[in-house]
PDB file of C-alpha atoms in Angstrom:
ATOM      1  CA  MET A   1      -9.015  30.075  -1.468  1.00  0.00           C
ATOM      2  CA  ALA A   2     -10.222  26.484  -1.856  1.00  0.00           C
ATOM      3  CA  ALA A   3      -9.143  23.960   0.741  1.00  0.00           C
ATOM      4  CA  SER A   4      -6.571  21.407  -0.354  1.00  0.00           C
ATOM      5  CA  PRO A   5      -7.965  17.983  -1.247  1.00  0.00           C
ATOM      6  CA  ILE A   6      -7.393  15.335   1.420  1.00  0.00           C
ATOM      7  CA  ALA A   7      -5.477  12.101   0.882  1.00  0.00           C
ATOM      8  CA  VAL A   8      -5.385   9.320   3.495  1.00  0.00           C
ATOM      9  CA  VAL A   9      -2.359   7.019   3.405  1.00  0.00           C
ATOM     10  CA  THR A  10      -2.372   3.847   5.506  1.00  0.00           C
ATOM     11  CA  GLY A  11       0.838   2.196   6.634  1.00  0.00           C
ATOM     12  CA  ALA A  12       2.563   5.583   6.404  1.00  0.00           C
ATOM     13  CA  SER A  13       5.178   4.997   9.090  1.00  0.00           C
ATOM     14  CA  SER A  14       7.885   3.789   6.684  1.00  0.00           C
ATOM     15  CA  GLY A  15       8.718   2.569   3.186  1.00  0.00           C
ATOM     16  CA  ILE A  16       6.224   3.055   0.373  1.00  0.00           C
ATOM     17  CA  GLY A  17       3.621   4.590   2.659  1.00  0.00           C
ATOM     18  CA  ALA A  18       5.933   7.294   3.964  1.00  0.00           C
ATOM     19  CA  ALA A  19       7.296   8.033   0.481  1.00  0.00           C
ATOM     20  CA  THR A  20       3.759   8.276  -0.905  1.00  0.00           C
ATOM     21  CA  ALA A  21       2.711  10.678   1.838  1.00  0.00           C
ATOM     22  CA  ARG A  22       5.661  12.936   1.034  1.00  0.00           C
ATOM     23  CA  ARG A  23       4.932  12.810  -2.691  1.00  0.00           C
ATOM     24  CA  LEU A  24       1.198  13.498  -2.425  1.00  0.00           C
ATOM     25  CA  ALA A  25       1.834  16.342   0.024  1.00  0.00           C
ATOM     26  CA  ALA A  26       4.242  17.892  -2.481  1.00  0.00           C
ATOM     27  CA  SER A  27       1.511  17.532  -5.126  1.00  0.00           C
ATOM     28  CA  GLY A  28      -0.841  19.677  -3.067  1.00  0.00           C
ATOM     29  CA  TYR A  29      -2.805  17.217  -0.970  1.00  0.00           C
ATOM     30  CA  ARG A  30      -3.402  17.563   2.737  1.00  0.00           C
ATOM     31  CA  VAL A  31      -2.196  14.138   3.754  1.00  0.00           C
ATOM     32  CA  VAL A  32      -3.525  12.192   6.710  1.00  0.00           C
ATOM     33  CA  LEU A  33      -0.943   9.650   7.834  1.00  0.00           C
ATOM     34  CA  THR A  34      -2.124   6.488   9.549  1.00  0.00           C
ATOM     35  CA  ALA A  35      -0.136   3.621  11.043  1.00  0.00           C
ATOM     36  CA  ARG A  36       0.203   1.864  14.374  1.00  0.00           C
ATOM     37  CA  ARG A  37       3.515   3.537  15.223  1.00  0.00           C
ATOM     38  CA  LYS A  38       2.470   6.916  16.568  1.00  0.00           C
ATOM     39  CA  ASP A  39       5.990   8.296  16.930  1.00  0.00           C
ATOM     40  CA  ARG A  40       6.888   7.521  13.302  1.00  0.00           C
ATOM     41  CA  ILE A  41       3.869   9.178  11.710  1.00  0.00           C
ATOM     42  CA  GLU A  42       4.065  12.195  14.013  1.00  0.00           C
ATOM     43  CA  ALA A  43       7.703  12.695  13.013  1.00  0.00           C
ATOM     44  CA  LEU A  44       6.787  12.367   9.332  1.00  0.00           C
ATOM     45  CA  ALA A  45       3.888  14.812   9.688  1.00  0.00           C
ATOM     46  CA  ALA A  46       6.274  17.308  11.284  1.00  0.00           C
ATOM     47  CA  GLU A  47       8.794  16.797   8.451  1.00  0.00           C
ATOM     48  CA  ILE A  48       6.139  17.366   5.785  1.00  0.00           C
ATOM     49  CA  THR A  49       4.805  20.443   7.572  1.00  0.00           C
ATOM     50  CA  GLU A  50       8.294  21.907   7.928  1.00  0.00           C
ATOM     51  CA  ALA A  51       8.718  21.456   4.166  1.00  0.00           C
ATOM     52  CA  GLY A  52       5.754  23.783   3.659  1.00  0.00           C
ATOM     53  CA  HIS A  53       3.069  21.170   3.024  1.00  0.00           C
ATOM     54  CA  GLN A  54       0.075  19.907   5.020  1.00  0.00           C
ATOM     55  CA  ALA A  55       0.042  16.705   7.056  1.00  0.00           C
ATOM     56  CA  THR A  56      -1.746  15.208  10.042  1.00  0.00           C
ATOM     57  CA  ALA A  57      -0.873  12.032  11.940  1.00  0.00           C
ATOM     58  CA  TYR A  58      -3.548   9.632  13.192  1.00  0.00           C
ATOM     59  CA  PRO A  59      -2.471   6.383  14.914  1.00  0.00           C
ATOM     60  CA  LEU A  60      -4.578   3.541  13.543  1.00  0.00           C
ATOM     61  CA  ASP A  61      -4.601  -0.241  13.309  1.00  0.00           C
ATOM     62  CA  VAL A  62      -6.452  -1.032  10.081  1.00  0.00           C
ATOM     63  CA  THR A  63      -7.493  -4.444  11.424  1.00  0.00           C
ATOM     64  CA  ASP A  64      -9.448  -2.798  14.257  1.00  0.00           C
ATOM     65  CA  ARG A  65     -12.820  -2.123  12.637  1.00  0.00           C
ATOM     66  CA  ALA A  66     -14.208  -0.051  15.500  1.00  0.00           C
ATOM     67  CA  ALA A  67     -11.149   2.213  15.410  1.00  0.00           C
ATOM     68  CA  VAL A  68     -11.375   2.516  11.622  1.00  0.00           C
ATOM     69  CA  ASP A  69     -15.047   3.466  11.805  1.00  0.00           C
ATOM     70  CA  GLU A  70     -14.267   6.122  14.412  1.00  0.00           C
ATOM     71  CA  PHE A  71     -11.462   7.472  12.215  1.00  0.00           C
ATOM     72  CA  ALA A  72     -13.828   7.709   9.243  1.00  0.00           C
ATOM     73  CA  THR A  73     -16.227  10.020  11.096  1.00  0.00           C
ATOM     74  CA  ALA A  74     -13.699  12.837  10.637  1.00  0.00           C
ATOM     75  CA  PHE A  75     -14.304  12.954   6.871  1.00  0.00           C
ATOM     76  CA  ARG A  76     -17.320  14.331   5.054  1.00  0.00           C
ATOM     77  CA  SER A  77     -15.381  14.443   1.799  1.00  0.00           C
ATOM     78  CA  LEU A  78     -12.180  12.691   0.765  1.00  0.00           C
ATOM     79  CA  ALA A  79     -10.222  12.868  -2.478  1.00  0.00           C
ATOM     80  CA  VAL A  80      -7.797   9.952  -2.230  1.00  0.00           C
ATOM     81  CA  LEU A  81      -7.373   6.803  -0.157  1.00  0.00           C
ATOM     82  CA  VAL A  82      -4.100   4.919  -0.504  1.00  0.00           C
ATOM     83  CA  ASN A  83      -4.429   1.429   0.989  1.00  0.00           C
ATOM     84  CA  ASN A  84      -0.778   0.679   1.622  1.00  0.00           C
ATOM     85  CA  ALA A  85      -0.820  -1.080   5.015  1.00  0.00           C
ATOM     86  CA  GLY A  86       0.200  -4.722   4.697  1.00  0.00           C
ATOM     87  CA  GLY A  87       3.299  -6.850   4.572  1.00  0.00           C
ATOM     88  CA  ALA A  88       4.750 -10.339   4.497  1.00  0.00           C
ATOM     89  CA  LEU A  89       5.653 -12.801   7.233  1.00  0.00           C
ATOM     90  CA  GLY A  90       7.854 -15.824   6.652  1.00  0.00           C
ATOM     91  CA  ALA A  91       8.932 -17.671   3.536  1.00  0.00           C
ATOM     92  CA  ASP A  92       8.051 -21.237   4.468  1.00  0.00           C
ATOM     93  CA  PRO A  93       6.526 -23.726   2.041  1.00  0.00           C
ATOM     94  CA  VAL A  94       2.798 -24.377   2.219  1.00  0.00           C
ATOM     95  CA  ALA A  95       3.446 -27.750   3.851  1.00  0.00           C
ATOM     96  CA  THR A  96       5.121 -26.190   6.903  1.00  0.00           C
ATOM     97  CA  GLY A  97       3.909 -22.586   6.926  1.00  0.00           C
ATOM     98  CA  ASP A  98       2.594 -21.163  10.190  1.00  0.00           C
ATOM     99  CA  PRO A  99      -1.199 -20.653   9.995  1.00  0.00           C
ATOM    100  CA  GLN A 100      -0.844 -17.712  12.367  1.00  0.00           C
ATOM    101  CA  ASP A 101       1.428 -15.966   9.853  1.00  0.00           C
ATOM    102  CA  TRP A 102      -1.101 -16.622   7.087  1.00  0.00           C
ATOM    103  CA  ARG A 103      -3.905 -15.265   9.277  1.00  0.00           C
ATOM    104  CA  ARG A 104      -1.996 -12.104  10.171  1.00  0.00           C
ATOM    105  CA  MET A 105      -1.109 -11.431   6.538  1.00  0.00           C
ATOM    106  CA  TYR A 106      -4.712 -11.905   5.443  1.00  0.00           C
ATOM    107  CA  GLU A 107      -6.019  -9.686   8.240  1.00  0.00           C
ATOM    108  CA  THR A 108      -3.619  -6.852   7.420  1.00  0.00           C
ATOM    109  CA  ASN A 109      -3.497  -6.991   3.633  1.00  0.00           C
ATOM    110  CA  VAL A 110      -7.092  -7.951   2.856  1.00  0.00           C
ATOM    111  CA  ILE A 111      -9.346  -7.266   5.833  1.00  0.00           C
ATOM    112  CA  GLY A 112      -7.448  -4.075   6.675  1.00  0.00           C
ATOM    113  CA  THR A 113      -7.940  -2.806   3.125  1.00  0.00           C
ATOM    114  CA  LEU A 114     -11.595  -3.832   3.263  1.00  0.00           C
ATOM    115  CA  ASN A 115     -12.145  -2.070   6.602  1.00  0.00           C
ATOM    116  CA  VAL A 116     -10.681   1.253   5.532  1.00  0.00           C
ATOM    117  CA  THR A 117     -12.226   1.213   2.063  1.00  0.00           C
ATOM    118  CA  GLN A 118     -15.706   0.427   3.360  1.00  0.00           C
ATOM    119  CA  ALA A 119     -15.470   3.072   6.067  1.00  0.00           C
ATOM    120  CA  LEU A 120     -14.212   5.846   3.775  1.00  0.00           C
ATOM    121  CA  LEU A 121     -16.121   5.045   0.586  1.00  0.00           C
ATOM    122  CA  PRO A 122     -19.029   7.375   1.479  1.00  0.00           C
ATOM    123  CA  ALA A 123     -16.618  10.310   1.895  1.00  0.00           C
ATOM    124  CA  LEU A 124     -14.819   9.410  -1.335  1.00  0.00           C
ATOM    125  CA  THR A 125     -18.159   9.331  -3.147  1.00  0.00           C
ATOM    126  CA  ALA A 126     -19.296  12.592  -1.547  1.00  0.00           C
ATOM    127  CA  SER A 127     -16.224  14.341  -2.967  1.00  0.00           C
ATOM    128  CA  GLY A 128     -17.602  13.889  -6.453  1.00  0.00           C
ATOM    129  CA  ASP A 129     -14.174  12.791  -7.659  1.00  0.00           C
ATOM    130  CA  GLY A 130     -12.660  10.176  -5.340  1.00  0.00           C
ATOM    131  CA  THR A 131      -9.842   7.719  -5.903  1.00  0.00           C
ATOM    132  CA  VAL A 132      -9.136   4.453  -4.105  1.00  0.00           C
ATOM    133  CA  VAL A 133      -5.583   3.183  -4.552  1.00  0.00           C
ATOM    134  CA  ILE A 134      -4.823  -0.386  -3.539  1.00  0.00           C
ATOM    135  CA  LEU A 135      -1.171  -1.328  -3.185  1.00  0.00           C
ATOM    136  CA  SER A 136      -1.099  -4.996  -4.026  1.00  0.00           C
ATOM    137  CA  SER A 137       1.959  -6.735  -5.446  1.00  0.00           C
ATOM    138  CA  THR A 138       3.070  -8.837  -8.360  1.00  0.00           C
ATOM    139  CA  ALA A 139       2.540 -11.605  -5.772  1.00  0.00           C
ATOM    140  CA  GLY A 140      -1.165 -10.959  -6.334  1.00  0.00           C
ATOM    141  CA  LEU A 141      -0.834 -11.880  -9.997  1.00  0.00           C
ATOM    142  CA  SER A 142       1.433 -14.930  -9.987  1.00  0.00           C
ATOM    143  CA  THR A 143       2.889 -17.368  -7.476  1.00  0.00           C
ATOM    144  CA  TYR A 144       6.378 -18.209  -6.279  1.00  0.00           C
ATOM    145  CA  GLU A 145       7.801 -20.876  -4.002  1.00  0.00           C
ATOM    146  CA  GLY A 146       8.030 -19.981  -0.353  1.00  0.00           C
ATOM    147  CA  GLY A 147       5.515 -17.193  -0.652  1.00  0.00           C
ATOM    148  CA  GLY A 148       2.220 -19.045  -0.315  1.00  0.00           C
ATOM    149  CA  GLY A 149       0.741 -17.031   2.543  1.00  0.00           C
ATOM    150  CA  TYR A 150       1.728 -13.649   1.156  1.00  0.00           C
ATOM    151  CA  VAL A 151       0.731 -14.646  -2.371  1.00  0.00           C
ATOM    152  CA  ALA A 152      -2.687 -15.801  -1.135  1.00  0.00           C
ATOM    153  CA  ALA A 153      -3.238 -12.524   0.724  1.00  0.00           C
ATOM    154  CA  LYS A 154      -2.168 -10.377  -2.213  1.00  0.00           C
ATOM    155  CA  HIS A 155      -4.343 -12.382  -4.593  1.00  0.00           C
ATOM    156  CA  GLY A 156      -7.203 -11.589  -2.227  1.00  0.00           C
ATOM    157  CA  GLU A 157      -6.355  -7.888  -2.314  1.00  0.00           C
ATOM    158  CA  HIS A 158      -6.144  -7.966  -6.117  1.00  0.00           C
ATOM    159  CA  VAL A 159      -9.595  -9.548  -6.370  1.00  0.00           C
ATOM    160  CA  LEU A 160     -10.974  -7.027  -3.878  1.00  0.00           C
ATOM    161  CA  ALA A 161      -9.816  -4.207  -6.178  1.00  0.00           C
ATOM    162  CA  GLU A 162     -11.246  -5.839  -9.312  1.00  0.00           C
ATOM    163  CA  THR A 163     -14.596  -6.560  -7.670  1.00  0.00           C
ATOM    164  CA  LEU A 164     -14.942  -3.113  -6.114  1.00  0.00           C
ATOM    165  CA  ARG A 165     -14.313  -1.504  -9.507  1.00  0.00           C
ATOM    166  CA  LEU A 166     -17.123  -3.578 -11.029  1.00  0.00           C
ATOM    167  CA  GLU A 167     -19.524  -2.830  -8.215  1.00  0.00           C
ATOM    168  CA  ILE A 168     -19.099   0.954  -8.072  1.00  0.00           C
ATOM    169  CA  VAL A 169     -18.815   1.706 -11.773  1.00  0.00           C
ATOM    170  CA  GLY A 170     -20.989   4.721 -12.520  1.00  0.00           C
ATOM    171  CA  THR A 171     -20.101   6.431  -9.245  1.00  0.00           C
ATOM    172  CA  PRO A 172     -17.526   9.254  -9.110  1.00  0.00           C
ATOM    173  CA  VAL A 173     -14.835   7.000  -7.606  1.00  0.00           C
ATOM    174  CA  ARG A 174     -11.905   5.405  -9.424  1.00  0.00           C
ATOM    175  CA  VAL A 175     -10.241   2.194  -8.233  1.00  0.00           C
ATOM    176  CA  ILE A 176      -6.537   2.000  -9.053  1.00  0.00           C
ATOM    177  CA  GLU A 177      -4.357  -1.005  -8.292  1.00  0.00           C
ATOM    178  CA  ILE A 178      -0.585  -0.611  -8.193  1.00  0.00           C
ATOM    179  CA  ALA A 179       1.313  -3.914  -8.155  1.00  0.00           C
ATOM    180  CA  PRO A 180       5.043  -3.457  -7.443  1.00  0.00           C
ATOM    181  CA  GLY A 181       7.610  -6.173  -7.961  1.00  0.00           C
ATOM    182  CA  MET A 182      10.935  -6.153  -6.132  1.00  0.00           C
ATOM    183  CA  VAL A 183      11.128  -3.049  -3.940  1.00  0.00           C
ATOM    184  CA  LYS A 184      13.993  -2.551  -1.529  1.00  0.00           C
ATOM    185  CA  THR A 185      12.816  -0.655   1.547  1.00  0.00           C
ATOM    186  CA  GLU A 186      14.237  -0.395   5.028  1.00  0.00           C
ATOM    187  CA  GLU A 187      11.773  -2.823   6.625  1.00  0.00           C
ATOM    188  CA  PHE A 188       9.843  -5.104   4.247  1.00  0.00           C
ATOM    189  CA  SER A 189      12.219  -8.074   4.027  1.00  0.00           C
ATOM    190  CA  THR A 190      13.601  -7.553   7.518  1.00  0.00           C
ATOM    191  CA  THR A 191      10.071  -7.837   8.906  1.00  0.00           C
ATOM    192  CA  ARG A 192       9.364 -10.854   6.719  1.00  0.00           C
ATOM    193  CA  PHE A 193      12.394 -12.657   8.133  1.00  0.00           C
ATOM    194  CA  ARG A 194      11.692 -11.531  11.720  1.00  0.00           C
ATOM    195  CA  GLY A 195      14.659  -9.207  12.000  1.00  0.00           C
ATOM    196  CA  ASP A 196      17.212 -11.468  10.302  1.00  0.00           C
ATOM    197  CA  ALA A 197      19.194  -8.839   8.381  1.00  0.00           C
ATOM    198  CA  GLU A 198      21.350 -11.441   6.630  1.00  0.00           C
ATOM    199  CA  LYS A 199      18.343 -13.236   5.133  1.00  0.00           C
ATOM    200  CA  ALA A 200      16.779  -9.922   4.187  1.00  0.00           C
ATOM    201  CA  ALA A 201      19.926  -8.806   2.378  1.00  0.00           C
ATOM    202  CA  LYS A 202      20.019 -12.007   0.307  1.00  0.00           C
ATOM    203  CA  VAL A 203      16.710 -11.078  -1.328  1.00  0.00           C
ATOM    204  CA  TYR A 204      18.412  -8.174  -3.115  1.00  0.00           C
ATOM    205  CA  ALA A 205      21.927  -9.613  -3.465  1.00  0.00           C
ATOM    206  CA  GLY A 206      23.397  -8.976  -6.896  1.00  0.00           C
ATOM    207  CA  VAL A 207      20.280  -7.197  -8.190  1.00  0.00           C
ATOM    208  CA  ASP A 208      21.153  -4.048 -10.070  1.00  0.00           C
ATOM    209  CA  ALA A 209      18.877  -1.262  -8.820  1.00  0.00           C
ATOM    210  CA  PRO A 210      15.746  -2.800  -7.318  1.00  0.00           C
ATOM    211  CA  LEU A 211      12.827  -0.398  -7.056  1.00  0.00           C
ATOM    212  CA  THR A 212      12.822   2.117  -4.219  1.00  0.00           C
ATOM    213  CA  ALA A 213       9.883   3.349  -2.153  1.00  0.00           C
ATOM    214  CA  GLU A 214      10.189   6.634  -4.012  1.00  0.00           C
ATOM    215  CA  ASP A 215       9.819   4.868  -7.373  1.00  0.00           C
ATOM    216  CA  VAL A 216       6.512   3.392  -6.262  1.00  0.00           C
ATOM    217  CA  ALA A 217       5.363   6.676  -4.713  1.00  0.00           C
ATOM    218  CA  ASP A 218       6.071   8.409  -8.025  1.00  0.00           C
ATOM    219  CA  THR A 219       3.940   5.804  -9.794  1.00  0.00           C
ATOM    220  CA  ILE A 220       1.074   6.304  -7.341  1.00  0.00           C
ATOM    221  CA  ASP A 221       1.233  10.077  -7.686  1.00  0.00           C
ATOM    222  CA  TRP A 222       1.186   9.772 -11.494  1.00  0.00           C
ATOM    223  CA  ALA A 223      -1.801   7.402 -11.505  1.00  0.00           C
ATOM    224  CA  VAL A 224      -3.790   9.545  -9.065  1.00  0.00           C
ATOM    225  CA  GLY A 225      -2.945  12.656 -11.074  1.00  0.00           C
ATOM    226  CA  ARG A 226      -4.522  11.447 -14.333  1.00  0.00           C
ATOM    227  CA  PRO A 227      -7.652  13.319 -15.468  1.00  0.00           C
ATOM    228  CA  SER A 228     -10.789  12.249 -13.607  1.00  0.00           C
ATOM    229  CA  HIS A 229     -12.148  10.203 -16.509  1.00  0.00           C
ATOM    230  CA  VAL A 230      -8.926   8.150 -16.753  1.00  0.00           C
ATOM    231  CA  ASN A 231      -8.707   5.053 -14.533  1.00  0.00           C
ATOM    232  CA  ILE A 232      -5.454   3.124 -14.281  1.00  0.00           C
ATOM    233  CA  ASP A 233      -7.049  -0.227 -13.492  1.00  0.00           C
ATOM    234  CA  LEU A 234      -3.808  -2.100 -12.873  1.00  0.00           C
ATOM    235  CA  LEU A 235      -0.231  -0.899 -13.120  1.00  0.00           C
ATOM    236  CA  VAL A 236       2.561  -3.443 -12.685  1.00  0.00           C
ATOM    237  CA  VAL A 237       5.947  -1.882 -11.926  1.00  0.00           C
ATOM    238  CA  ARG A 238       9.181  -3.846 -11.645  1.00  0.00           C
ATOM    239  CA  PRO A 239      12.882  -3.029 -11.782  1.00  0.00           C
ATOM    240  CA  ARG A 240      14.518  -3.692 -15.134  1.00  0.00           C
ATOM    241  CA  ALA A 241      16.455  -6.586 -13.576  1.00  0.00           C
ATOM    242  CA  GLN A 242      13.255  -8.468 -12.713  1.00  0.00           C
ATOM    243  CA  ALA A 243      11.305 -10.174 -15.489  1.00  0.00           C
ATOM    244  CA  SER A 244       8.903 -12.062 -13.200  1.00  0.00           C
ATOM    245  CA  ASN A 245       8.543 -13.143  -9.574  1.00  0.00           C
ATOM    246  CA  SER A 246      10.899 -16.036 -10.253  1.00  0.00           C
ATOM    247  CA  LYS A 247      13.189 -14.550 -12.925  1.00  0.00           C
ATOM    248  CA  VAL A 248      15.622 -11.954 -11.576  1.00  0.00           C
ATOM    249  CA  HIS A 249      18.970 -11.069 -13.110  1.00  0.00           C
ATOM    250  CA  ARG A 250      21.749 -11.084 -10.517  1.00  0.00           C
ATOM    251  CA  THR A 251      25.298  -9.982 -11.208  1.00  0.00           C
ATOM    252  CA  ALA A 252      26.753 -12.309  -8.592  1.00  0.00           C
TER     253      ALA A 252
END
């Protein structure tokens, strides 16, 4: 019996990362869950295993290159890498934004994705049929007020995906970018507003059915599951109530 293909998911402790790990495990992958919060990914690995699937937890900070390189030594062959680790901090205008917030967002969203992709690309290539998924955002395609730091980081991640695809064309590795719009998860906006639940709730106020983590995970699973010769270069997914980053229909 052939071994199950391996999928690595970064930022798997909550939200889109956790939902993607569950979905890929159900699709037959042996998922390796990485995140800084050891307790969260261990609990998720146990949940997935109890459901009859395969999962392993590996605590990892994607901004720590030495740790990422050590992690990568465990893989001779790898089918899928989902670069999900990232996030937003603050919503201040460019004129008053905190440079430390900008730096942290760039380190996590861009350098973290670069670190893991560089370290695991040999194993993805060795598989003969590898897939790199980069979770960017519609923020990587257009701007909005109060989002300068996050928008800049996600634009960087978007360009990383585009450039990598150009540079490795002809190798057996696909590069897929998934760019979600408004997704309501348990932590994204709360983290952005430093635990201010009231501010976080206002982001989704009056919006009929924003995307869920499961919606995005379903999209990732679909894109990864296309035949090997089919590459979904860029897939933008928004809720019906959102026409753009700045145009959202609210009922109240």
